[in-house]
Coordinates of N, CA, C and O in Angstrom, one line a residue:
M1 N -18.9 9.0 3.1 CA -18.4 9.2 4.6 C -17.9 8.0 5.1 O -18.8 6.9 4.8
C2 N -16.5 7.6 5.9 CA -16.6 6.4 6.3 C -16.2 6.6 8.0 O -16.5 7.6 8.4
I3 N -16.8 5.2 8.0 CA -17.1 5.3 9.9 C -15.1 4.8 10.2 O -14.6 3.9 10.0
R4 N -14.6 5.6 11.3 CA -13.4 5.3 11.2 C -13.3 4.9 12.9 O -14.2 5.1 13.8
D5 N -12.4 3.6 13.3 CA -12.0 3.2 14.4 C -11.0 3.4 14.6 O -9.6 3.7 13.7
R6 N -9.9 3.1 15.5 CA -8.8 3.2 16.3 C -8.2 1.9 15.7 O -8.8 1.0 16.5
V7 N -7.3 1.9 15.1 CA -6.9 0.3 14.8 C -5.0 0.7 14.9 O -4.6 1.5 14.5
K8 N -4.9 -0.7 15.4 CA -3.3 -0.3 14.9 C -2.4 -1.1 13.9 O -3.2 -1.8 13.2
P9 N -1.6 -0.5 13.2 CA -1.0 -0.4 12.0 C -1.1 -2.1 11.8 O -1.2 -2.4 10.6
I10 N -0.4 -2.6 12.7 CA -0.2 -4.1 12.3 C -1.1 -4.9 12.1 O -1.5 -5.9 11.4
E11 N -2.6 -4.8 12.8 CA -3.3 -5.2 12.5 C -4.1 -5.2 11.2 O -4.5 -5.9 10.6
L12 N -4.1 -4.1 10.5 CA -4.4 -3.4 8.9 C -3.4 -4.8 8.2 O -4.2 -5.4 7.3
F13 N -2.0 -4.6 8.4 CA -1.6 -5.6 7.5 C -1.9 -7.1 8.0 O -2.0 -7.9 6.5
D14 N -2.0 -7.7 9.0 CA -2.3 -8.6 9.5 C -3.7 -9.3 8.8 O -3.8 -10.3 8.1
Q15 N -4.8 -8.6 8.9 CA -6.0 -8.8 7.9 C -5.8 -8.7 6.7 O -6.1 -9.5 5.7
A16 N -5.1 -8.0 6.1 CA -4.8 -8.1 4.6 C -4.1 -9.2 4.1 O -4.2 -9.7 3.0
L17 N -3.0 -9.6 4.7 CA -2.3 -10.7 4.6 C -3.0 -12.1 4.6 O -2.5 -13.1 4.0
E18 N -4.0 -11.9 5.9 CA -4.5 -13.1 6.2 C -5.8 -13.7 4.5 O -5.6 -14.4 4.3
R19 N -6.2 -12.3 4.4 CA -7.1 -12.4 3.0 C -6.7 -12.7 1.9 O -7.0 -13.0 0.8
T20 N -5.2 -12.5 1.8 CA -4.3 -13.0 0.6 C -3.5 -13.8 0.8 O -2.4 -14.1 0.1
A21 N -3.5 -14.6 1.7 CA -2.9 -15.7 2.1 C -2.6 -17.1 0.9 O -1.2 -17.5 0.8
S22 N -4.0 -17.2 0.2 CA -3.7 -18.1 -0.6 C -2.8 -17.6 -2.0 O -2.2 -18.4 -2.3
L23 N -2.7 -16.5 -2.0 CA -1.7 -15.8 -3.4 C -0.5 -15.8 -3.0 O 0.6 -15.7 -3.8
L24 N -0.6 -15.4 -1.3 CA 1.1 -15.8 -0.5 C 1.6 -17.1 -0.6 O 2.7 -17.2 0.2
E25 N 1.0 -18.0 -0.8 CA 1.7 -19.5 -0.2 C 2.9 -19.7 -0.5 O 3.9 -19.8 0.4
D26 N 3.6 -18.9 -1.9 CA 4.8 -19.3 -2.1 C 5.8 -18.3 -1.8 O 6.8 -17.9 -2.7
V27 N 5.1 -17.3 -1.2 CA 5.8 -16.0 -1.7 C 6.6 -15.7 -0.4 O 5.7 -15.3 1.0
P28 N 7.9 -15.3 0.0 CA 8.4 -14.7 0.8 C 7.7 -13.3 1.1 O 8.0 -12.4 0.4
V29 N 7.7 -13.2 2.6 CA 6.9 -11.7 3.1 C 7.6 -11.4 4.0 O 7.9 -11.9 5.1
E30 N 8.2 -10.1 3.8 CA 9.2 -9.7 4.9 C 8.4 -8.7 5.7 O 7.8 -8.1 4.9
R31 N 8.6 -8.6 6.9 CA 7.8 -7.7 7.7 C 8.5 -6.6 8.4 O 9.6 -6.9 8.8
D32 N 8.3 -5.3 8.4 CA 9.0 -4.0 8.7 C 7.6 -3.1 9.5 O 7.8 -2.1 9.0
I33 N 7.5 -3.9 10.4 CA 6.4 -3.2 11.3 C 6.9 -3.2 12.8 O 6.1 -3.7 13.7
P34 N 7.2 -2.1 13.2 CA 7.0 -1.6 14.7 C 5.9 -1.9 15.4 O 4.8 -1.4 15.1
E35 N 6.0 -2.4 17.0 CA 4.8 -2.5 17.4 C 4.3 -1.6 18.1 O 3.1 -1.4 18.3
E36 N 5.4 -0.6 18.4 CA 5.0 0.7 19.1 C 4.2 1.9 18.3 O 4.4 3.0 19.0
L37 N 4.1 1.5 17.4 CA 3.7 2.8 16.3 C 1.8 3.0 16.8 O 1.3 2.3 17.8
P38 N 1.6 4.4 16.7 CA 0.5 4.7 17.3 C -0.6 4.3 16.7 O -0.5 3.6 15.5
D39 N -2.0 4.4 17.1 CA -2.9 3.8 16.4 C -3.3 4.7 15.4 O -3.0 5.9 15.5
V40 N -4.0 4.1 14.6 CA -4.6 5.3 13.4 C -5.9 5.0 13.0 O -6.7 4.2 13.6
R41 N -6.5 6.2 13.0 CA -8.2 6.2 12.9 C -8.3 6.1 11.7 O -8.3 7.0 11.1
V42 N -8.9 4.6 11.1 CA -9.4 4.8 10.3 C -10.5 3.7 9.7 O -11.1 3.4 10.7
D43 N -11.2 3.7 8.5 CA -12.0 2.3 8.3 C -11.4 1.3 7.9 O -10.9 1.5 6.8
P44 N -11.3 0.1 9.1 CA -10.3 -0.6 8.8 C -10.5 -1.6 7.4 O -9.9 -1.9 6.5
A45 N -11.9 -1.7 7.0 CA -12.0 -2.2 5.8 C -11.8 -1.9 4.7 O -11.0 -2.5 3.9
R46 N -11.8 -0.7 4.6 CA -11.6 0.0 3.3 C -10.1 0.0 2.9 O -9.2 0.1 2.2
I47 N -9.3 0.7 4.2 CA -7.6 0.5 4.4 C -7.0 -1.0 3.9 O -6.1 -1.0 3.3
E48 N -7.9 -1.6 4.1 CA -7.6 -3.2 4.4 C -7.4 -3.5 2.8 O -6.7 -4.1 1.9
E49 N -8.8 -3.3 2.0 CA -9.0 -3.0 0.7 C -8.0 -2.4 0.1 O -7.4 -3.7 -0.9
V50 N -7.2 -1.4 0.2 CA -6.3 -0.8 -0.4 C -4.7 -2.0 -0.5 O -4.5 -1.8 -1.5
L51 N -4.6 -2.0 0.9 CA -3.4 -2.9 0.9 C -3.4 -4.3 0.7 O -2.5 -4.8 -0.1
I52 N -4.5 -4.8 0.4 CA -4.9 -6.1 -0.4 C -4.5 -5.8 -1.9 O -4.3 -6.5 -2.5
N53 N -5.2 -4.9 -2.3 CA -5.0 -4.3 -3.8 C -3.5 -4.1 -4.1 O -2.7 -4.6 -5.4
L54 N -3.0 -3.5 -3.1 CA -1.3 -3.3 -3.5 C -0.7 -4.7 -3.3 O 0.4 -4.8 -4.1
I55 N -1.1 -5.3 -2.2 CA 0.1 -6.9 -2.4 C -0.5 -7.7 -3.6 O 0.8 -8.1 -4.4
E56 N -1.6 -7.6 -4.1 CA -2.1 -8.5 -5.1 C -1.5 -7.9 -6.5 O -1.1 -8.9 -7.2
N57 N -1.1 -6.4 -6.3 CA -0.4 -6.0 -7.9 C 0.8 -6.1 -7.8 O 1.4 -6.8 -8.8
S58 N 1.3 -6.1 -6.8 CA 2.6 -6.8 -6.4 C 3.1 -8.3 -6.6 O 3.9 -8.2 -7.4
V59 N 2.3 -9.0 -6.6 CA 2.4 -10.6 -6.5 C 2.1 -10.8 -8.4 O 2.9 -11.4 -9.0
K60 N 1.2 -10.1 -8.4 CA 1.0 -10.1 -10.1 C 2.0 -9.6 -11.1 O 2.2 -10.1 -12.0
Y61 N 2.2 -8.4 -10.8 CA 3.3 -7.8 -11.8 C 4.7 -7.6 -11.6 O 5.4 -6.9 -12.6
G62 N 4.9 -7.6 -9.9 CA 6.5 -7.4 -9.6 C 7.2 -8.8 -9.0 O 8.0 -8.3 -8.1
M63 N 6.7 -9.6 -9.2 CA 7.1 -10.8 -8.6 C 8.5 -11.0 -9.3 O 8.7 -11.5 -10.2
S64 N 9.4 -11.2 -7.8 CA 10.6 -11.9 -8.4 C 10.8 -13.2 -7.2 O 10.0 -13.3 -5.8
P65 N 12.0 -13.8 -6.7 CA 12.3 -14.9 -6.0 C 12.4 -13.9 -4.7 O 12.3 -14.5 -3.4
K66 N 12.7 -12.8 -4.6 CA 13.0 -11.9 -3.2 C 11.5 -12.0 -2.6 O 11.8 -11.7 -1.4
G67 N 10.4 -12.0 -3.2 CA 9.1 -11.8 -2.4 C 8.7 -10.4 -2.3 O 8.8 -9.3 -3.1
L68 N 8.4 -10.3 -1.3 CA 7.6 -8.7 -0.8 C 8.2 -8.4 0.6 O 8.5 -9.1 1.3
L69 N 8.2 -6.8 0.6 CA 8.4 -6.2 1.8 C 7.3 -5.6 2.2 O 6.8 -4.6 1.2
I70 N 6.7 -5.6 3.5 CA 5.6 -4.4 3.7 C 6.2 -3.9 5.2 O 6.7 -4.5 5.7
G71 N 5.3 -2.8 4.9 CA 5.9 -2.4 6.7 C 5.1 -0.8 6.8 O 4.4 -0.5 5.9
V72 N 5.5 -0.3 7.9 CA 5.1 0.8 8.5 C 6.5 1.7 8.9 O 7.2 1.3 9.7
E73 N 6.4 2.8 8.4 CA 7.3 3.8 8.9 C 7.1 5.2 9.5 O 6.1 5.3 8.9
E74 N 7.5 5.6 10.6 CA 6.7 6.6 11.3 C 7.4 8.1 11.2 O 8.6 7.9 11.1
A75 N 6.8 9.1 10.8 CA 7.3 9.9 10.4 C 6.9 11.2 11.7 O 6.1 10.5 12.3
R76 N 6.9 12.5 11.7 CA 6.7 13.6 12.6 C 5.4 13.3 12.8 O 4.2 13.0 14.0
T77 N 4.5 13.5 11.9 CA 3.1 13.7 11.8 C 2.2 12.7 11.1 O 1.0 13.1 10.5
H78 N 3.0 11.6 10.5 CA 2.0 10.8 9.8 C 2.8 9.6 9.4 O 4.5 9.2 10.1
L79 N 2.2 8.7 9.4 CA 2.6 7.4 9.2 C 2.9 6.9 7.7 O 2.1 7.0 6.6
H80 N 3.8 6.3 6.9 CA 3.5 5.6 5.8 C 4.0 4.0 5.8 O 4.5 3.2 6.4
F81 N 2.5 3.4 5.2 CA 2.6 2.3 5.1 C 3.1 2.0 3.7 O 2.6 2.5 2.9
F82 N 3.5 0.9 3.2 CA 4.3 0.5 2.0 C 4.5 -1.3 1.9 O 3.8 -1.9 2.8
V83 N 3.7 -1.3 0.6 CA 4.0 -2.7 0.0 C 5.1 -2.3 -0.9 O 5.0 -1.7 -2.2
Q84 N 6.5 -3.1 -1.0 CA 7.4 -3.4 -1.8 C 7.4 -4.6 -2.5 O 7.8 -5.5 -2.2
D85 N 7.7 -4.5 -4.0 CA 8.5 -5.6 -4.7 C 9.6 -5.6 -5.4 O 10.1 -4.5 -5.2
Y86 N 10.2 -6.4 -5.7 CA 11.5 -6.4 -6.2 C 11.4 -6.9 -7.9 O 12.5 -7.6 -8.1
G87 N 10.3 -6.8 -8.5 CA 10.2 -6.7 -10.0 C 10.9 -6.1 -10.7 O 11.7 -5.3 -10.2
S88 N 10.5 -5.9 -12.2 CA 11.1 -5.0 -13.3 C 10.7 -3.5 -13.1 O 11.4 -2.6 -13.5
G89 N 9.8 -3.3 -12.0 CA 9.6 -1.7 -11.8 C 8.3 -1.2 -12.7 O 7.8 -2.1 -13.8
I90 N 8.2 0.0 -12.7 CA 7.0 0.7 -13.4 C 7.9 2.0 -14.1 O 8.7 2.8 -13.4
S91 N 7.6 2.0 -15.0 CA 8.5 3.0 -15.9 C 8.0 4.5 -15.8 O 6.8 4.6 -15.1
Q92 N 8.6 5.5 -15.7 CA 8.3 6.9 -15.4 C 6.9 7.4 -15.9 O 6.3 8.0 -15.1
K93 N 7.2 7.1 -16.7 CA 5.7 7.5 -17.7 C 4.7 6.8 -17.2 O 3.3 7.6 -16.9
D94 N 4.6 5.6 -16.9 CA 3.5 5.1 -16.2 C 3.1 5.4 -14.9 O 2.0 5.5 -14.4
Q95 N 3.9 5.5 -14.0 CA 3.9 6.1 -12.9 C 2.9 7.3 -13.1 O 2.0 7.4 -12.1
K96 N 3.3 8.3 -13.6 CA 2.7 9.3 -13.6 C 1.2 9.0 -14.0 O -0.1 9.9 -13.6
K97 N 0.8 8.2 -14.5 CA -0.9 7.8 -15.0 C -1.7 6.8 -14.3 O -2.8 6.2 -14.2
I98 N -1.0 5.8 -13.5 CA -1.7 4.7 -13.0 C -2.8 4.6 -12.3 O -3.3 3.6 -11.5
F99 N -2.5 6.2 -11.2 CA -3.6 6.3 -10.6 C -5.3 6.7 -10.9 O -5.7 7.2 -10.0
E100 N -4.7 6.8 -12.2 CA -5.9 7.4 -13.1 C -7.0 6.6 -13.5 O -6.5 5.4 -13.5
K101 N -8.4 6.5 -13.5 CA -9.0 5.7 -13.9 C -8.8 5.0 -15.2 O -8.6 5.5 -16.2
Y102 N -9.1 4.0 -15.4 CA -8.8 2.7 -16.8 C -7.6 3.1 -17.0 O -7.4 2.6 -18.3
E103 N -6.8 3.3 -16.4 CA -5.3 3.4 -16.8 C -4.7 2.3 -16.4 O -4.6 2.0 -14.9
Q104 N -3.5 1.9 -17.1 CA -2.8 0.6 -16.6 C -1.1 0.8 -17.2 O -1.1 1.6 -17.8
G105 N -0.5 0.1 -16.0 CA 1.1 0.6 -17.0 C 1.5 -0.7 -18.3 O 0.4 -1.3 -18.7
D106 N 2.2 -0.6 -18.6 CA 2.7 -1.7 -20.0 C 2.6 -2.7 -19.6 O 2.3 -3.6 -20.3
N107 N 3.0 -3.0 -18.4 CA 3.3 -4.7 -18.4 C 1.9 -5.2 -17.6 O 1.9 -6.5 -17.4
A108 N 1.0 -4.3 -17.4 CA -0.4 -5.0 -17.1 C -1.2 -5.8 -18.0 O -1.6 -5.2 -19.3
D109 N -1.5 -6.9 -18.0 CA -1.8 -7.8 -18.9 C -3.6 -8.1 -18.8 O -3.7 -8.8 -19.7
Q110 N -4.0 -7.7 -17.4 CA -5.1 -7.9 -17.2 C -5.9 -6.9 -16.7 O -5.3 -6.1 -16.1
G111 N -7.1 -7.2 -16.0 CA -7.9 -5.8 -15.4 C -8.4 -4.8 -16.0 O -7.8 -4.8 -17.3
I112 N -9.0 -3.8 -15.5 CA -9.3 -2.8 -16.5 C -9.1 -1.4 -15.7 O -9.2 -0.4 -16.2
G113 N -8.0 -1.5 -15.1 CA -7.2 -0.2 -14.4 C -8.0 0.8 -13.4 O -8.1 2.0 -13.5
L114 N -8.7 -0.1 -12.6 CA -9.8 0.5 -11.6 C -9.0 0.3 -10.2 O -9.3 1.2 -9.3
G115 N -8.5 -0.8 -9.9 CA -8.0 -0.9 -8.5 C -6.8 -0.1 -7.9 O -7.2 0.5 -6.8
L116 N -5.9 0.5 -8.6 CA -5.2 1.9 -8.3 C -6.1 2.9 -7.8 O -5.8 4.0 -7.1
F117 N -6.8 3.4 -8.7 CA -7.6 4.2 -8.8 C -8.7 4.4 -7.3 O -9.0 5.4 -7.1
I118 N -9.4 3.2 -7.5 CA -10.1 3.1 -6.5 C -9.3 3.1 -4.8 O -9.5 3.7 -4.1
S119 N -7.9 2.5 -5.1 CA -7.1 2.4 -3.6 C -6.9 4.4 -3.8 O -7.2 4.8 -2.2
R120 N -6.5 5.0 -4.4 CA -6.3 6.4 -4.2 C -7.5 7.0 -3.7 O -7.3 8.0 -2.8
K121 N -8.6 6.8 -4.3 CA -10.0 7.7 -3.5 C -10.1 7.3 -2.2 O -10.3 7.9 -1.6
I122 N -10.0 6.0 -2.0 CA -10.2 5.5 -0.8 C -9.3 6.3 0.3 O -9.4 6.7 1.5
V123 N -7.8 6.1 -0.4 CA -6.6 7.4 0.7 C -6.8 8.3 0.9 O -7.1 9.3 2.0
E124 N -7.3 9.2 0.0 CA -7.7 10.7 -0.2 C -8.8 10.8 0.9 O -9.0 11.8 1.4
D125 N -10.0 9.9 1.0 CA -10.9 9.9 1.9 C -10.5 9.7 3.3 O -11.2 10.4 4.2
H126 N -9.5 9.4 3.5 CA -9.0 9.3 4.9 C -8.0 10.2 5.0 O -7.2 10.5 6.1
G127 N -7.8 11.3 4.3 CA -6.8 12.3 4.3 C -5.6 11.7 3.9 O -4.6 12.8 4.4
G128 N -5.1 11.3 3.3 CA -3.7 10.6 3.2 C -3.6 10.6 1.7 O -4.4 11.2 0.8
K129 N -2.5 10.2 1.4 CA -2.0 10.6 -0.3 C -1.2 8.6 -0.5 O -1.0 8.1 0.4
I130 N -1.4 8.4 -1.7 CA -0.5 7.4 -2.5 C 0.4 7.6 -3.2 O 0.0 8.6 -4.1
R131 N 1.5 6.9 -3.1 CA 2.4 6.9 -3.9 C 3.2 5.9 -4.5 O 3.3 4.6 -3.6
V132 N 3.5 6.2 -5.5 CA 4.7 4.9 -6.3 C 6.2 5.6 -6.4 O 6.2 6.5 -6.6
Q133 N 6.9 4.7 -6.0 CA 8.5 4.9 -6.4 C 9.1 3.6 -6.8 O 8.8 2.4 -6.6
S134 N 9.5 3.9 -8.2 CA 10.4 2.8 -9.0 C 11.5 3.5 -9.7 O 11.0 4.2 -10.5
P135 N 12.7 2.9 -9.4 CA 13.2 2.0 -8.8 C 12.6 2.0 -7.3 O 12.5 3.3 -6.5
A136 N 12.3 0.9 -6.3 CA 11.7 1.2 -4.8 C 13.4 1.5 -4.0 O 14.4 1.4 -4.8
P137 N 13.1 2.2 -3.1 CA 14.4 2.9 -2.5 C 15.3 1.9 -2.4 O 15.3 0.9 -2.0
D138 N 16.7 2.2 -2.6 CA 17.8 1.8 -2.1 C 18.0 0.3 -3.2 O 18.5 -0.6 -2.8
Q139 N 17.2 0.2 -4.1 CA 17.2 -0.8 -5.2 C 17.5 0.0 -6.3 O 17.2 0.5 -6.7
D140 N 17.9 -1.2 -7.4 CA 17.9 -0.8 -9.0 C 16.6 -1.1 -9.6 O 16.7 -1.0 -10.9
R141 N 15.7 -1.7 -9.0 CA 14.5 -2.3 -9.5 C 13.6 -2.3 -8.7 O 13.7 -1.9 -7.6
G142 N 12.6 -3.3 -9.4 CA 11.4 -2.9 -7.8 C 10.2 -1.5 -7.8 O 10.5 -0.7 -8.5
V143 N 9.5 -1.7 -7.2 CA 8.2 -0.9 -6.7 C 8.1 -1.0 -5.6 O 8.1 -2.1 -4.4
R144 N 7.6 0.5 -5.1 CA 7.3 0.8 -3.4 C 5.9 1.5 -3.9 O 6.0 2.4 -4.2
F145 N 5.4 1.0 -3.1 CA 3.7 1.9 -3.2 C 3.5 2.1 -1.4 O 3.7 1.5 -0.9
C146 N 3.1 3.3 -1.4 CA 3.4 4.0 0.0 C 2.0 4.8 0.0 O 1.5 5.8 -0.7
L147 N 1.4 4.7 1.0 CA 0.2 4.6 1.4 C 0.7 6.0 2.8 O 1.2 5.5 3.8
L148 N 0.5 7.4 2.6 CA 0.9 8.4 3.4 C -0.2 8.4 4.3 O -1.2 9.1 3.7
Y149 N -0.3 8.1 5.3 CA -1.5 8.3 6.4 C -1.4 9.4 7.4 O -0.2 9.7 8.3
T150 N -1.6 10.8 7.2 CA -1.2 12.2 7.3 C -2.3 12.4 8.5 O -3.4 13.3 8.5
S151 N -2.0 12.3 9.5 CA -2.8 12.5 10.8 C -1.8 14.1 11.5 O -1.1 13.8 11.7
P152 N -2.9 14.7 11.9 CA -2.0 16.1 12.7 C -1.5 15.4 13.9 O -0.4 16.3 14.5
S153 N -1.9 14.4 14.3 CA -1.5 14.1 15.8 C -1.8 12.3 15.8 O -2.5 12.1 16.4
P154 N -0.6 11.5 15.2 CA -1.2 10.1 15.3 C -1.4 9.3 16.6 O -1.6 8.5 16.8
R155 N -0.5 10.2 17.6 CA -0.6 9.9 18.9 C -1.4 10.0 19.9 O -1.4 9.8 21.1
D156 N -2.5 10.9 19.5 CA -3.4 11.4 20.3 C -4.8 10.2 20.7 O -4.7 9.0 20.0

């Protein structure tokens, strides 16, 4: 069980970006995070861990001169937190397995395949889902990891 606090989505990304600052030193990062988003009730340290993992994976495996796009989109009853890169992408075959324990995509040359598995477990413990889209939306390449925080009433 995790301890949940009310947190602004932008604060979660700010913390994750601060912790990955040395990795992102030469990486352009575009932010699309509206300030008027509702607070979310999460364990901030655990969700930051997920965002850090997604940022680190995007830099390791999907880097391109275009950098990263991070953001949050609001839907009716949930928020979509996303980390998007513009690299070569992830095959359909790999997209089906990368959230499983000890699984890696064909491009993974290091690690043991636990980061996305742990991220999935953390997100599910918060009542959410994590997805991957490749190619990224409106792109012919790249990857978008999306954390779906599904709160029945995010503005309560």
